[in-house]
Amino acid sequence: MSELVINNQPTGVTTTSLVERWLNSVAARTRKAYQADINNFSAFLAANGFAPKQEIESFLRLSSPAAHDVVLNYLSTLVKAELSNATIARRLAAIKSVVKLGRVLGVSNWSIEIKAPKVEAYRNAIGPNDGEWSRVIEIAKLDDSDIGIRNLAMILTTHDLALRAGELLGLDLEHVELDSNGKPSRLHILGKRRRDREPISVIESPRVVTALSNWLRVRGSESGPLFIPLDRSSKYRGLRRLTITAWEKTLDKIGGESGLGRRLHPHAIRHRAAAKVHSATGGNIIAVSAKLRHSSISVTEHYLRSVDRRALVDNATRILAES
């Protein structure tokens, strides 16, 4: 690394308070990962001569060129360790985030201008086609056990509301709003990078209303997570939340029984929902973006990489020919 130049501007902010304040400023679901990321960066700094227990503050007091040199060297070690682009991008995002707070608090006066490596989309992100999806629903409906009732409710809710896995699994019973007849009318979900829950109507999908109603009768009225494990080892079912690992295994099993020949990932179901809205609206990307609750159209475009553009062109020709 190049010679370090310290920015000695005064501040009353200690490393501990700054990092704690930074962690409190990020969404709860990303806090654990970000804390691990910043701990990893701190360990790198300590191994390169930064003062023990003061690594982050010492880093923030560097000049901009020296700080960028440190970060570039850190990223180089991550690449040599053969970490995925997604992990490297997240660790860089953690550094940028804590630097931003340091700048706001007057510890530093620069920002990190290094771009994250490109993160490839899920290899299994293409969702089931219409025939495959029909088989998935058929297989799910065949299981009339309590677990089967839960699985069908989760599959249909994920698809028709285009939910992320975290949004689905993060629901509690109190987040289900009922109408005057005791039927689910809205779900209050916590979206990605959101601090407050937002209401999502379910009445436009009668099959979701029915599936959720059936599941609520099975689940019972005990407060706690909406979707819970029901296997023999689940002794405290009302107090345990179904994990993403368990949900992925369940979908894998259903996908296998449906003859998909590839994984049925929660994200693939969301991708299918995006593709269906895109097709049904004649390629209206704004409608897709609204349905997926994306922060920008560019994110939605990433989802639609696999869309058959030739089919859209042909459909547009038919529309024009009939006008």
PDB file of C-alpha atoms in Angstrom:
ATOM      1  CA  MET A   1       0.000   0.000   0.000  1.00  0.00           C
ATOM      2  CA  SER A   2       1.063   3.584  -0.574  1.00  0.00           C
ATOM      3  CA  GLU A   3       2.186   5.870   2.240  1.00  0.00           C
ATOM      4  CA  LEU A   4      -0.720   6.695   4.526  1.00  0.00           C
ATOM      5  CA  VAL A   5      -1.767  10.312   4.962  1.00  0.00           C
ATOM      6  CA  ILE A   6      -3.864  10.943   8.060  1.00  0.00           C
ATOM      7  CA  ASN A   7      -6.710  13.453   8.085  1.00  0.00           C
ATOM      8  CA  ASN A   8      -6.444  14.860  11.611  1.00  0.00           C
ATOM      9  CA  GLN A   9      -9.653  16.839  11.741  1.00  0.00           C
ATOM     10  CA  PRO A  10     -11.072  16.733  15.304  1.00  0.00           C
ATOM     11  CA  THR A  11     -14.104  14.732  16.216  1.00  0.00           C
ATOM     12  CA  GLY A  12     -15.734  13.474  19.384  1.00  0.00           C
ATOM     13  CA  VAL A  13     -16.987  10.307  17.699  1.00  0.00           C
ATOM     14  CA  THR A  14     -15.301   7.124  18.875  1.00  0.00           C
ATOM     15  CA  THR A  15     -14.923   4.031  16.726  1.00  0.00           C
ATOM     16  CA  THR A  16     -17.292   2.037  18.894  1.00  0.00           C
ATOM     17  CA  SER A  17     -20.065   4.621  18.845  1.00  0.00           C
ATOM     18  CA  LEU A  18     -19.681   5.213  15.109  1.00  0.00           C
ATOM     19  CA  VAL A  19     -19.858   1.523  14.192  1.00  0.00           C
ATOM     20  CA  GLU A  20     -22.753   0.975  16.593  1.00  0.00           C
ATOM     21  CA  ARG A  21     -24.627   3.945  15.158  1.00  0.00           C
ATOM     22  CA  TRP A  22     -23.926   2.684  11.660  1.00  0.00           C
ATOM     23  CA  LEU A  23     -25.252  -0.801  12.455  1.00  0.00           C
ATOM     24  CA  ASN A  24     -28.370   0.728  13.992  1.00  0.00           C
ATOM     25  CA  SER A  25     -28.908   2.690  10.786  1.00  0.00           C
ATOM     26  CA  VAL A  26     -29.118  -0.350   8.495  1.00  0.00           C
ATOM     27  CA  ALA A  27     -32.090  -2.662   8.067  1.00  0.00           C
ATOM     28  CA  ALA A  28     -32.334  -5.380  10.708  1.00  0.00           C
ATOM     29  CA  ARG A  29     -32.226  -8.221   8.183  1.00  0.00           C
ATOM     30  CA  THR A  30     -28.883  -7.024   6.757  1.00  0.00           C
ATOM     31  CA  ARG A  31     -27.340  -5.976  10.067  1.00  0.00           C
ATOM     32  CA  LYS A  32     -25.811  -9.358  10.910  1.00  0.00           C
ATOM     33  CA  ALA A  33     -24.192  -9.748   7.482  1.00  0.00           C
ATOM     34  CA  TYR A  34     -22.927  -6.149   7.474  1.00  0.00           C
ATOM     35  CA  GLN A  35     -21.474  -6.556  10.956  1.00  0.00           C
ATOM     36  CA  ALA A  36     -19.585  -9.643   9.806  1.00  0.00           C
ATOM     37  CA  ASP A  37     -18.395  -7.723   6.735  1.00  0.00           C
ATOM     38  CA  ILE A  38     -17.091  -4.755   8.695  1.00  0.00           C
ATOM     39  CA  ASN A  39     -15.428  -7.118  11.207  1.00  0.00           C
ATOM     40  CA  ASN A  40     -13.648  -8.777   8.301  1.00  0.00           C
ATOM     41  CA  PHE A  41     -12.473  -5.399   7.028  1.00  0.00           C
ATOM     42  CA  SER A  42     -11.321  -4.435  10.537  1.00  0.00           C
ATOM     43  CA  ALA A  43      -9.295  -7.638  10.744  1.00  0.00           C
ATOM     44  CA  PHE A  44      -7.671  -6.783   7.410  1.00  0.00           C
ATOM     45  CA  LEU A  45      -6.815  -3.300   8.682  1.00  0.00           C
ATOM     46  CA  ALA A  46      -5.363  -4.700  11.926  1.00  0.00           C
ATOM     47  CA  ALA A  47      -3.200  -7.109   9.938  1.00  0.00           C
ATOM     48  CA  ASN A  48      -1.859  -4.150   7.969  1.00  0.00           C
ATOM     49  CA  GLY A  49      -0.696  -2.031  10.865  1.00  0.00           C
ATOM     50  CA  PHE A  50      -3.798  -0.119  11.947  1.00  0.00           C
ATOM     51  CA  ALA A  51      -4.237   0.508  15.664  1.00  0.00           C
ATOM     52  CA  PRO A  52      -6.033  -2.374  17.429  1.00  0.00           C
ATOM     53  CA  LYS A  53      -9.676  -1.606  18.286  1.00  0.00           C
ATOM     54  CA  GLN A  54      -9.334   1.685  16.410  1.00  0.00           C
ATOM     55  CA  GLU A  55      -9.066   0.291  12.890  1.00  0.00           C
ATOM     56  CA  ILE A  56     -12.188   1.868  11.434  1.00  0.00           C
ATOM     57  CA  GLU A  57     -11.559   5.330  12.904  1.00  0.00           C
ATOM     58  CA  SER A  58      -7.945   5.224  11.728  1.00  0.00           C
ATOM     59  CA  PHE A  59      -9.135   4.227   8.270  1.00  0.00           C
ATOM     60  CA  LEU A  60     -11.670   7.065   8.161  1.00  0.00           C
ATOM     61  CA  ARG A  61      -8.930   9.565   9.091  1.00  0.00           C
ATOM     62  CA  LEU A  62      -6.846   8.658   6.050  1.00  0.00           C
ATOM     63  CA  SER A  63      -6.650  10.925   3.052  1.00  0.00           C
ATOM     64  CA  SER A  64      -8.887   9.947   0.155  1.00  0.00           C
ATOM     65  CA  PRO A  65      -6.059   8.492  -2.018  1.00  0.00           C
ATOM     66  CA  ALA A  66      -4.697   6.436   0.873  1.00  0.00           C
ATOM     67  CA  ALA A  67      -8.159   5.148   1.813  1.00  0.00           C
ATOM     68  CA  HIS A  68      -8.834   4.094  -1.764  1.00  0.00           C
ATOM     69  CA  ASP A  69      -5.483   2.319  -1.862  1.00  0.00           C
ATOM     70  CA  VAL A  70      -6.437   0.388   1.284  1.00  0.00           C
ATOM     71  CA  VAL A  71      -9.810  -0.620  -0.137  1.00  0.00           C
ATOM     72  CA  LEU A  72      -8.299  -1.716  -3.458  1.00  0.00           C
ATOM     73  CA  ASN A  73      -5.800  -3.900  -1.605  1.00  0.00           C
ATOM     74  CA  TYR A  74      -8.601  -5.321   0.530  1.00  0.00           C
ATOM     75  CA  LEU A  75     -10.677  -6.185  -2.524  1.00  0.00           C
ATOM     76  CA  SER A  76      -7.625  -7.829  -4.059  1.00  0.00           C
ATOM     77  CA  THR A  77      -7.370 -10.173  -1.069  1.00  0.00           C
ATOM     78  CA  LEU A  78     -11.056 -11.056  -1.421  1.00  0.00           C
ATOM     79  CA  VAL A  79     -10.578 -11.912  -5.079  1.00  0.00           C
ATOM     80  CA  LYS A  80      -7.528 -14.055  -4.263  1.00  0.00           C
ATOM     81  CA  ALA A  81      -9.631 -15.843  -1.646  1.00  0.00           C
ATOM     82  CA  GLU A  82     -12.017 -16.719  -4.494  1.00  0.00           C
ATOM     83  CA  LEU A  83     -15.036 -15.158  -2.842  1.00  0.00           C
ATOM     84  CA  SER A  84     -18.114 -14.690  -5.010  1.00  0.00           C
ATOM     85  CA  ASN A  85     -18.802 -11.357  -6.690  1.00  0.00           C
ATOM     86  CA  ALA A  86     -21.947 -11.060  -4.586  1.00  0.00           C
ATOM     87  CA  THR A  87     -19.963 -11.367  -1.339  1.00  0.00           C
ATOM     88  CA  ILE A  88     -17.307  -8.908  -2.527  1.00  0.00           C
ATOM     89  CA  ALA A  89     -19.989  -6.436  -3.602  1.00  0.00           C
ATOM     90  CA  ARG A  90     -21.723  -6.689  -0.220  1.00  0.00           C
ATOM     91  CA  ARG A  91     -18.481  -6.136   1.699  1.00  0.00           C
ATOM     92  CA  LEU A  92     -17.685  -3.104  -0.432  1.00  0.00           C
ATOM     93  CA  ALA A  93     -21.209  -1.825   0.196  1.00  0.00           C
ATOM     94  CA  ALA A  94     -20.644  -2.168   3.950  1.00  0.00           C
ATOM     95  CA  ILE A  95     -17.441  -0.114   3.730  1.00  0.00           C
ATOM     96  CA  LYS A  96     -19.148   2.558   1.630  1.00  0.00           C
ATOM     97  CA  SER A  97     -22.013   2.717   4.091  1.00  0.00           C
ATOM     98  CA  VAL A  98     -19.842   3.208   7.179  1.00  0.00           C
ATOM     99  CA  VAL A  99     -17.723   5.765   5.272  1.00  0.00           C
ATOM    100  CA  LYS A 100     -20.883   7.683   4.425  1.00  0.00           C
ATOM    101  CA  LEU A 101     -21.864   7.878   8.099  1.00  0.00           C
ATOM    102  CA  GLY A 102     -18.304   8.886   8.991  1.00  0.00           C
ATOM    103  CA  ARG A 103     -18.552  11.729   6.506  1.00  0.00           C
ATOM    104  CA  VAL A 104     -21.909  12.846   7.926  1.00  0.00           C
ATOM    105  CA  LEU A 105     -20.449  12.821  11.450  1.00  0.00           C
ATOM    106  CA  GLY A 106     -17.394  14.795  10.361  1.00  0.00           C
ATOM    107  CA  VAL A 107     -14.820  12.038  10.820  1.00  0.00           C
ATOM    108  CA  SER A 108     -13.851  12.132   7.142  1.00  0.00           C
ATOM    109  CA  ASN A 109     -14.580  14.269   4.097  1.00  0.00           C
ATOM    110  CA  TRP A 110     -14.441  11.766   1.241  1.00  0.00           C
ATOM    111  CA  SER A 111     -16.394   8.840  -0.161  1.00  0.00           C
ATOM    112  CA  ILE A 112     -15.342   5.559  -1.752  1.00  0.00           C
ATOM    113  CA  GLU A 113     -15.574   5.786  -5.547  1.00  0.00           C
ATOM    114  CA  ILE A 114     -14.789   2.157  -6.346  1.00  0.00           C
ATOM    115  CA  LYS A 115     -17.379   0.172  -8.297  1.00  0.00           C
ATOM    116  CA  ALA A 116     -18.506  -3.212  -7.058  1.00  0.00           C
ATOM    117  CA  PRO A 117     -17.878  -6.248  -9.273  1.00  0.00           C
ATOM    118  CA  LYS A 118     -20.771  -7.284 -11.478  1.00  0.00           C
ATOM    119  CA  VAL A 119     -23.015  -9.791  -9.777  1.00  0.00           C
ATOM    120  CA  GLU A 120     -24.429 -12.442 -12.056  1.00  0.00           C
ATOM    121  CA  ALA A 121     -28.109 -13.292 -11.835  1.00  0.00           C
ATOM    122  CA  TYR A 122     -29.260 -16.568 -10.362  1.00  0.00           C
ATOM    123  CA  ARG A 123     -28.564 -19.358 -12.809  1.00  0.00           C
ATOM    124  CA  ASN A 124     -31.979 -20.769 -11.941  1.00  0.00           C
ATOM    125  CA  ALA A 125     -33.754 -17.411 -12.077  1.00  0.00           C
ATOM    126  CA  ILE A 126     -35.902 -18.342 -15.090  1.00  0.00           C
ATOM    127  CA  GLY A 127     -39.222 -19.365 -13.621  1.00  0.00           C
ATOM    128  CA  PRO A 128     -41.420 -22.279 -14.667  1.00  0.00           C
ATOM    129  CA  ASN A 129     -43.341 -21.904 -17.914  1.00  0.00           C
ATOM    130  CA  ASP A 130     -47.143 -22.230 -17.953  1.00  0.00           C
ATOM    131  CA  GLY A 131     -47.164 -26.013 -18.288  1.00  0.00           C
ATOM    132  CA  GLU A 132     -44.532 -26.488 -15.593  1.00  0.00           C
ATOM    133  CA  TRP A 133     -46.295 -24.076 -13.267  1.00  0.00           C
ATOM    134  CA  SER A 134     -49.592 -25.923 -13.689  1.00  0.00           C
ATOM    135  CA  ARG A 135     -47.874 -29.152 -12.627  1.00  0.00           C
ATOM    136  CA  VAL A 136     -46.314 -27.436  -9.598  1.00  0.00           C
ATOM    137  CA  ILE A 137     -49.746 -26.205  -8.445  1.00  0.00           C
ATOM    138  CA  GLU A 138     -51.296 -29.608  -9.152  1.00  0.00           C
ATOM    139  CA  ILE A 139     -48.651 -31.412  -7.092  1.00  0.00           C
ATOM    140  CA  ALA A 140     -49.037 -28.906  -4.239  1.00  0.00           C
ATOM    141  CA  LYS A 141     -52.832 -29.350  -4.210  1.00  0.00           C
ATOM    142  CA  LEU A 142     -52.532 -33.141  -4.022  1.00  0.00           C
ATOM    143  CA  ASP A 143     -51.070 -32.886  -0.513  1.00  0.00           C
ATOM    144  CA  ASP A 144     -54.069 -32.207   1.713  1.00  0.00           C
ATOM    145  CA  SER A 145     -52.074 -32.566   4.945  1.00  0.00           C
ATOM    146  CA  ASP A 146     -51.444 -29.600   7.225  1.00  0.00           C
ATOM    147  CA  ILE A 147     -48.004 -29.178   5.659  1.00  0.00           C
ATOM    148  CA  GLY A 148     -49.513 -29.356   2.186  1.00  0.00           C
ATOM    149  CA  ILE A 149     -52.062 -26.663   3.071  1.00  0.00           C
ATOM    150  CA  ARG A 150     -49.218 -24.460   4.328  1.00  0.00           C
ATOM    151  CA  ASN A 151     -47.094 -25.085   1.222  1.00  0.00           C
ATOM    152  CA  LEU A 152     -49.918 -24.232  -1.183  1.00  0.00           C
ATOM    153  CA  ALA A 153     -50.620 -20.989   0.674  1.00  0.00           C
ATOM    154  CA  MET A 154     -46.933 -20.039   0.543  1.00  0.00           C
ATOM    155  CA  ILE A 155     -46.540 -20.917  -3.151  1.00  0.00           C
ATOM    156  CA  LEU A 156     -49.632 -19.016  -4.293  1.00  0.00           C
ATOM    157  CA  THR A 157     -48.904 -16.007  -2.073  1.00  0.00           C
ATOM    158  CA  THR A 158     -45.318 -15.828  -3.332  1.00  0.00           C
ATOM    159  CA  HIS A 159     -46.440 -15.969  -6.950  1.00  0.00           C
ATOM    160  CA  ASP A 160     -49.592 -13.867  -7.056  1.00  0.00           C
ATOM    161  CA  LEU A 161     -48.169 -11.139  -4.824  1.00  0.00           C
ATOM    162  CA  ALA A 162     -44.671 -11.483  -6.357  1.00  0.00           C
ATOM    163  CA  LEU A 163     -43.086 -11.602  -2.902  1.00  0.00           C
ATOM    164  CA  ARG A 164     -39.453 -12.072  -2.040  1.00  0.00           C
ATOM    165  CA  ALA A 165     -38.693 -15.035   0.209  1.00  0.00           C
ATOM    166  CA  GLY A 166     -37.732 -12.693   3.055  1.00  0.00           C
ATOM    167  CA  GLU A 167     -41.004 -10.788   2.717  1.00  0.00           C
ATOM    168  CA  LEU A 168     -43.021 -14.005   2.873  1.00  0.00           C
ATOM    169  CA  LEU A 169     -41.128 -15.644   5.728  1.00  0.00           C
ATOM    170  CA  GLY A 170     -40.970 -12.377   7.683  1.00  0.00           C
ATOM    171  CA  LEU A 171     -44.740 -12.238   8.085  1.00  0.00           C
ATOM    172  CA  ASP A 172     -46.296 -12.654  11.525  1.00  0.00           C
ATOM    173  CA  LEU A 173     -49.930 -13.458  12.233  1.00  0.00           C
ATOM    174  CA  GLU A 174     -50.512  -9.828  13.194  1.00  0.00           C
ATOM    175  CA  HIS A 175     -49.470  -8.771   9.693  1.00  0.00           C
ATOM    176  CA  VAL A 176     -52.522 -10.488   8.179  1.00  0.00           C
ATOM    177  CA  GLU A 177     -55.432  -8.057   7.955  1.00  0.00           C
ATOM    178  CA  LEU A 178     -58.875  -9.675   7.913  1.00  0.00           C
ATOM    179  CA  ASP A 179     -62.102  -8.334   6.437  1.00  0.00           C
ATOM    180  CA  SER A 180     -65.502  -8.298   8.169  1.00  0.00           C
ATOM    181  CA  ASN A 181     -66.002 -11.960   7.217  1.00  0.00           C
ATOM    182  CA  GLY A 182     -62.714 -13.045   8.751  1.00  0.00           C
ATOM    183  CA  LYS A 183     -61.047 -13.542   5.369  1.00  0.00           C
ATOM    184  CA  PRO A 184     -57.518 -12.232   4.621  1.00  0.00           C
ATOM    185  CA  SER A 185     -57.747  -8.917   2.791  1.00  0.00           C
ATOM    186  CA  ARG A 186     -54.245  -7.451   3.083  1.00  0.00           C
ATOM    187  CA  LEU A 187     -50.755  -8.478   4.119  1.00  0.00           C
ATOM    188  CA  HIS A 188     -48.415  -5.960   5.688  1.00  0.00           C
ATOM    189  CA  ILE A 189     -44.979  -6.825   4.326  1.00  0.00           C
ATOM    190  CA  LEU A 190     -41.547  -5.443   5.076  1.00  0.00           C
ATOM    191  CA  GLY A 191     -39.990  -4.782   1.681  1.00  0.00           C
ATOM    192  CA  LYS A 192     -36.315  -4.873   0.840  1.00  0.00           C
ATOM    193  CA  ARG A 193     -34.406  -1.945   2.389  1.00  0.00           C
ATOM    194  CA  ARG A 194     -37.652  -0.653   3.904  1.00  0.00           C
ATOM    195  CA  ARG A 195     -38.072   0.384   7.518  1.00  0.00           C
ATOM    196  CA  ASP A 196     -41.872   0.329   7.590  1.00  0.00           C
ATOM    197  CA  ARG A 197     -44.301  -2.322   6.448  1.00  0.00           C
ATOM    198  CA  GLU A 198     -46.541  -1.653   3.478  1.00  0.00           C
ATOM    199  CA  PRO A 199     -50.037  -3.082   2.918  1.00  0.00           C
ATOM    200  CA  ILE A 200     -50.477  -5.418  -0.066  1.00  0.00           C
ATOM    201  CA  SER A 201     -54.011  -6.338  -1.080  1.00  0.00           C
ATOM    202  CA  VAL A 202     -54.826 -10.027  -1.620  1.00  0.00           C
ATOM    203  CA  ILE A 203     -58.516  -9.764  -2.539  1.00  0.00           C
ATOM    204  CA  GLU A 204     -57.632  -9.570  -6.243  1.00  0.00           C
ATOM    205  CA  SER A 205     -56.476 -13.185  -5.995  1.00  0.00           C
ATOM    206  CA  PRO A 206     -59.359 -15.341  -4.710  1.00  0.00           C
ATOM    207  CA  ARG A 207     -57.124 -18.419  -4.691  1.00  0.00           C
ATOM    208  CA  VAL A 208     -54.673 -16.702  -2.329  1.00  0.00           C
ATOM    209  CA  VAL A 209     -57.546 -15.637  -0.062  1.00  0.00           C
ATOM    210  CA  THR A 210     -58.791 -19.237   0.047  1.00  0.00           C
ATOM    211  CA  ALA A 211     -55.327 -20.760   0.534  1.00  0.00           C
ATOM    212  CA  LEU A 212     -54.443 -18.332   3.340  1.00  0.00           C
ATOM    213  CA  SER A 213     -57.827 -18.879   5.019  1.00  0.00           C
ATOM    214  CA  ASN A 214     -57.267 -22.637   4.972  1.00  0.00           C
ATOM    215  CA  TRP A 215     -53.787 -22.190   6.422  1.00  0.00           C
ATOM    216  CA  LEU A 216     -54.985 -19.869   9.191  1.00  0.00           C
ATOM    217  CA  ARG A 217     -57.464 -22.523  10.308  1.00  0.00           C
ATOM    218  CA  VAL A 218     -54.624 -25.051  10.504  1.00  0.00           C
ATOM    219  CA  ARG A 219     -52.151 -22.699  12.143  1.00  0.00           C
ATOM    220  CA  GLY A 220     -54.398 -21.400  14.886  1.00  0.00           C
ATOM    221  CA  SER A 221     -54.596 -18.025  16.590  1.00  0.00           C
ATOM    222  CA  GLU A 222     -51.377 -18.133  18.612  1.00  0.00           C
ATOM    223  CA  SER A 223     -49.301 -15.009  18.006  1.00  0.00           C
ATOM    224  CA  GLY A 224     -45.971 -15.332  16.254  1.00  0.00           C
ATOM    225  CA  PRO A 225     -44.657 -16.154  12.756  1.00  0.00           C
ATOM    226  CA  LEU A 226     -47.298 -16.741  10.095  1.00  0.00           C
ATOM    227  CA  PHE A 227     -45.518 -19.646   8.429  1.00  0.00           C
ATOM    228  CA  ILE A 228     -44.154 -22.207  10.846  1.00  0.00           C
ATOM    229  CA  PRO A 229     -42.606 -25.703  10.633  1.00  0.00           C
ATOM    230  CA  LEU A 230     -44.953 -28.624  11.220  1.00  0.00           C
ATOM    231  CA  ASP A 231     -42.547 -31.557  11.190  1.00  0.00           C
ATOM    232  CA  ARG A 232     -42.229 -33.987  14.084  1.00  0.00           C
ATOM    233  CA  SER A 233     -39.281 -32.110  15.582  1.00  0.00           C
ATOM    234  CA  SER A 234     -41.276 -28.876  15.898  1.00  0.00           C
ATOM    235  CA  LYS A 235     -42.230 -28.921  19.552  1.00  0.00           C
ATOM    236  CA  TYR A 236     -42.903 -25.197  19.848  1.00  0.00           C
ATOM    237  CA  ARG A 237     -44.548 -24.524  16.530  1.00  0.00           C
ATOM    238  CA  GLY A 238     -46.023 -21.139  17.417  1.00  0.00           C
ATOM    239  CA  LEU A 239     -42.653 -19.767  18.481  1.00  0.00           C
ATOM    240  CA  ARG A 240     -40.575 -20.870  15.489  1.00  0.00           C
ATOM    241  CA  ARG A 241     -40.351 -19.271  12.085  1.00  0.00           C
ATOM    242  CA  LEU A 242     -39.947 -21.437   9.001  1.00  0.00           C
ATOM    243  CA  THR A 243     -36.398 -20.934   7.744  1.00  0.00           C
ATOM    244  CA  ILE A 244     -35.385 -20.089   4.201  1.00  0.00           C
ATOM    245  CA  THR A 245     -33.420 -23.359   4.065  1.00  0.00           C
ATOM    246  CA  ALA A 246     -36.495 -25.392   4.984  1.00  0.00           C
ATOM    247  CA  TRP A 247     -38.606 -23.491   2.447  1.00  0.00           C
ATOM    248  CA  GLU A 248     -36.053 -24.027  -0.330  1.00  0.00           C
ATOM    249  CA  LYS A 249     -35.931 -27.759   0.428  1.00  0.00           C
ATOM    250  CA  THR A 250     -39.716 -27.925   0.318  1.00  0.00           C
ATOM    251  CA  LEU A 251     -39.838 -26.211  -3.075  1.00  0.00           C
ATOM    252  CA  ASP A 252     -37.048 -28.444  -4.362  1.00  0.00           C
ATOM    253  CA  LYS A 253     -39.112 -31.481  -3.426  1.00  0.00           C
ATOM    254  CA  ILE A 254     -42.265 -30.142  -5.088  1.00  0.00           C
ATOM    255  CA  GLY A 255     -40.280 -29.113  -8.158  1.00  0.00           C
ATOM    256  CA  GLY A 256     -38.780 -32.587  -8.408  1.00  0.00           C
ATOM    257  CA  GLU A 257     -42.183 -34.252  -8.129  1.00  0.00           C
ATOM    258  CA  SER A 258     -43.434 -31.887 -10.851  1.00  0.00           C
ATOM    259  CA  GLY A 259     -40.710 -33.030 -13.234  1.00  0.00           C
ATOM    260  CA  LEU A 260     -39.082 -29.631 -13.669  1.00  0.00           C
ATOM    261  CA  GLY A 261     -35.589 -31.067 -14.073  1.00  0.00           C
ATOM    262  CA  ARG A 262     -34.121 -28.052 -12.241  1.00  0.00           C
ATOM    263  CA  ARG A 263     -34.430 -26.334  -8.885  1.00  0.00           C
ATOM    264  CA  LEU A 264     -37.644 -24.561  -7.993  1.00  0.00           C
ATOM    265  CA  HIS A 265     -36.179 -21.622  -6.098  1.00  0.00           C
ATOM    266  CA  PRO A 266     -38.337 -18.937  -4.376  1.00  0.00           C
ATOM    267  CA  HIS A 267     -36.630 -16.358  -6.572  1.00  0.00           C
ATOM    268  CA  ALA A 268     -37.601 -18.288  -9.710  1.00  0.00           C
ATOM    269  CA  ILE A 269     -41.270 -17.994  -8.729  1.00  0.00           C
ATOM    270  CA  ARG A 270     -40.877 -14.225  -8.426  1.00  0.00           C
ATOM    271  CA  HIS A 271     -39.183 -14.154 -11.832  1.00  0.00           C
ATOM    272  CA  ARG A 272     -42.105 -16.070 -13.303  1.00  0.00           C
ATOM    273  CA  ALA A 273     -44.503 -13.513 -11.843  1.00  0.00           C
ATOM    274  CA  ALA A 274     -42.476 -10.712 -13.429  1.00  0.00           C
ATOM    275  CA  ALA A 275     -42.459 -12.420 -16.834  1.00  0.00           C
ATOM    276  CA  LYS A 276     -46.220 -13.071 -16.701  1.00  0.00           C
ATOM    277  CA  VAL A 277     -47.054  -9.445 -15.881  1.00  0.00           C
ATOM    278  CA  HIS A 278     -44.659  -8.310 -18.617  1.00  0.00           C
ATOM    279  CA  SER A 279     -46.349 -10.576 -21.167  1.00  0.00           C
ATOM    280  CA  ALA A 280     -49.909  -9.799 -20.089  1.00  0.00           C
ATOM    281  CA  THR A 281     -49.343  -6.038 -20.280  1.00  0.00           C
ATOM    282  CA  GLY A 282     -47.666  -6.099 -23.673  1.00  0.00           C
ATOM    283  CA  GLY A 283     -44.225  -5.468 -22.272  1.00  0.00           C
ATOM    284  CA  ASN A 284     -45.161  -2.686 -19.856  1.00  0.00           C
ATOM    285  CA  ILE A 285     -42.022  -2.524 -17.721  1.00  0.00           C
ATOM    286  CA  ILE A 286     -43.542   0.147 -15.473  1.00  0.00           C
ATOM    287  CA  ALA A 287     -46.327  -2.283 -14.532  1.00  0.00           C
ATOM    288  CA  VAL A 288     -43.759  -4.987 -13.795  1.00  0.00           C
ATOM    289  CA  SER A 289     -41.641  -2.618 -11.712  1.00  0.00           C
ATOM    290  CA  ALA A 290     -44.688  -1.535  -9.710  1.00  0.00           C
ATOM    291  CA  LYS A 291     -45.728  -5.136  -9.088  1.00  0.00           C
ATOM    292  CA  LEU A 292     -42.245  -6.111  -7.913  1.00  0.00           C
ATOM    293  CA  ARG A 293     -41.971  -2.898  -5.843  1.00  0.00           C
ATOM    294  CA  HIS A 294     -38.571  -2.096  -7.314  1.00  0.00           C
ATOM    295  CA  SER A 295     -36.802   1.158  -6.499  1.00  0.00           C
ATOM    296  CA  SER A 296     -35.856   1.736 -10.148  1.00  0.00           C
ATOM    297  CA  ILE A 297     -36.659   0.520 -13.652  1.00  0.00           C
ATOM    298  CA  SER A 298     -33.046  -0.612 -14.118  1.00  0.00           C
ATOM    299  CA  VAL A 299     -33.538  -3.281 -11.444  1.00  0.00           C
ATOM    300  CA  THR A 300     -36.659  -4.490 -13.238  1.00  0.00           C
ATOM    301  CA  GLU A 301     -34.790  -4.687 -16.536  1.00  0.00           C
ATOM    302  CA  HIS A 302     -32.352  -7.069 -14.858  1.00  0.00           C
ATOM    303  CA  TYR A 303     -35.278  -9.340 -13.988  1.00  0.00           C
ATOM    304  CA  LEU A 304     -36.486  -9.382 -17.571  1.00  0.00           C
ATOM    305  CA  ARG A 305     -33.249 -10.454 -19.227  1.00  0.00           C
ATOM    306  CA  SER A 306     -34.697 -13.844 -20.081  1.00  0.00           C
ATOM    307  CA  VAL A 307     -37.859 -12.470 -21.711  1.00  0.00           C
ATOM    308  CA  ASP A 308     -38.350 -13.543 -25.334  1.00  0.00           C
ATOM    309  CA  ARG A 309     -38.132 -10.152 -27.046  1.00  0.00           C
ATOM    310  CA  ARG A 310     -38.916 -11.700 -30.435  1.00  0.00           C
ATOM    311  CA  ALA A 311     -42.294 -12.796 -29.102  1.00  0.00           C
ATOM    312  CA  LEU A 312     -42.952  -9.253 -27.891  1.00  0.00           C
ATOM    313  CA  VAL A 313     -42.143  -7.866 -31.325  1.00  0.00           C
ATOM    314  CA  ASP A 314     -44.470 -10.400 -32.998  1.00  0.00           C
ATOM    315  CA  ASN A 315     -47.252  -9.582 -30.543  1.00  0.00           C
ATOM    316  CA  ALA A 316     -46.790  -5.875 -31.201  1.00  0.00           C
ATOM    317  CA  THR A 317     -47.104  -6.551 -34.944  1.00  0.00           C
ATOM    318  CA  ARG A 318     -50.398  -8.359 -34.374  1.00  0.00           C
ATOM    319  CA  ILE A 319     -51.684  -5.459 -32.260  1.00  0.00           C
ATOM    320  CA  LEU A 320     -50.790  -2.943 -34.971  1.00  0.00           C
ATOM    321  CA  ALA A 321     -52.297  -5.112 -37.692  1.00  0.00           C
ATOM    322  CA  GLU A 322     -55.600  -5.185 -35.844  1.00  0.00           C
ATOM    323  CA  SER A 323     -55.671  -1.431 -35.230  1.00  0.00           C
TER     324      SER A 323
END
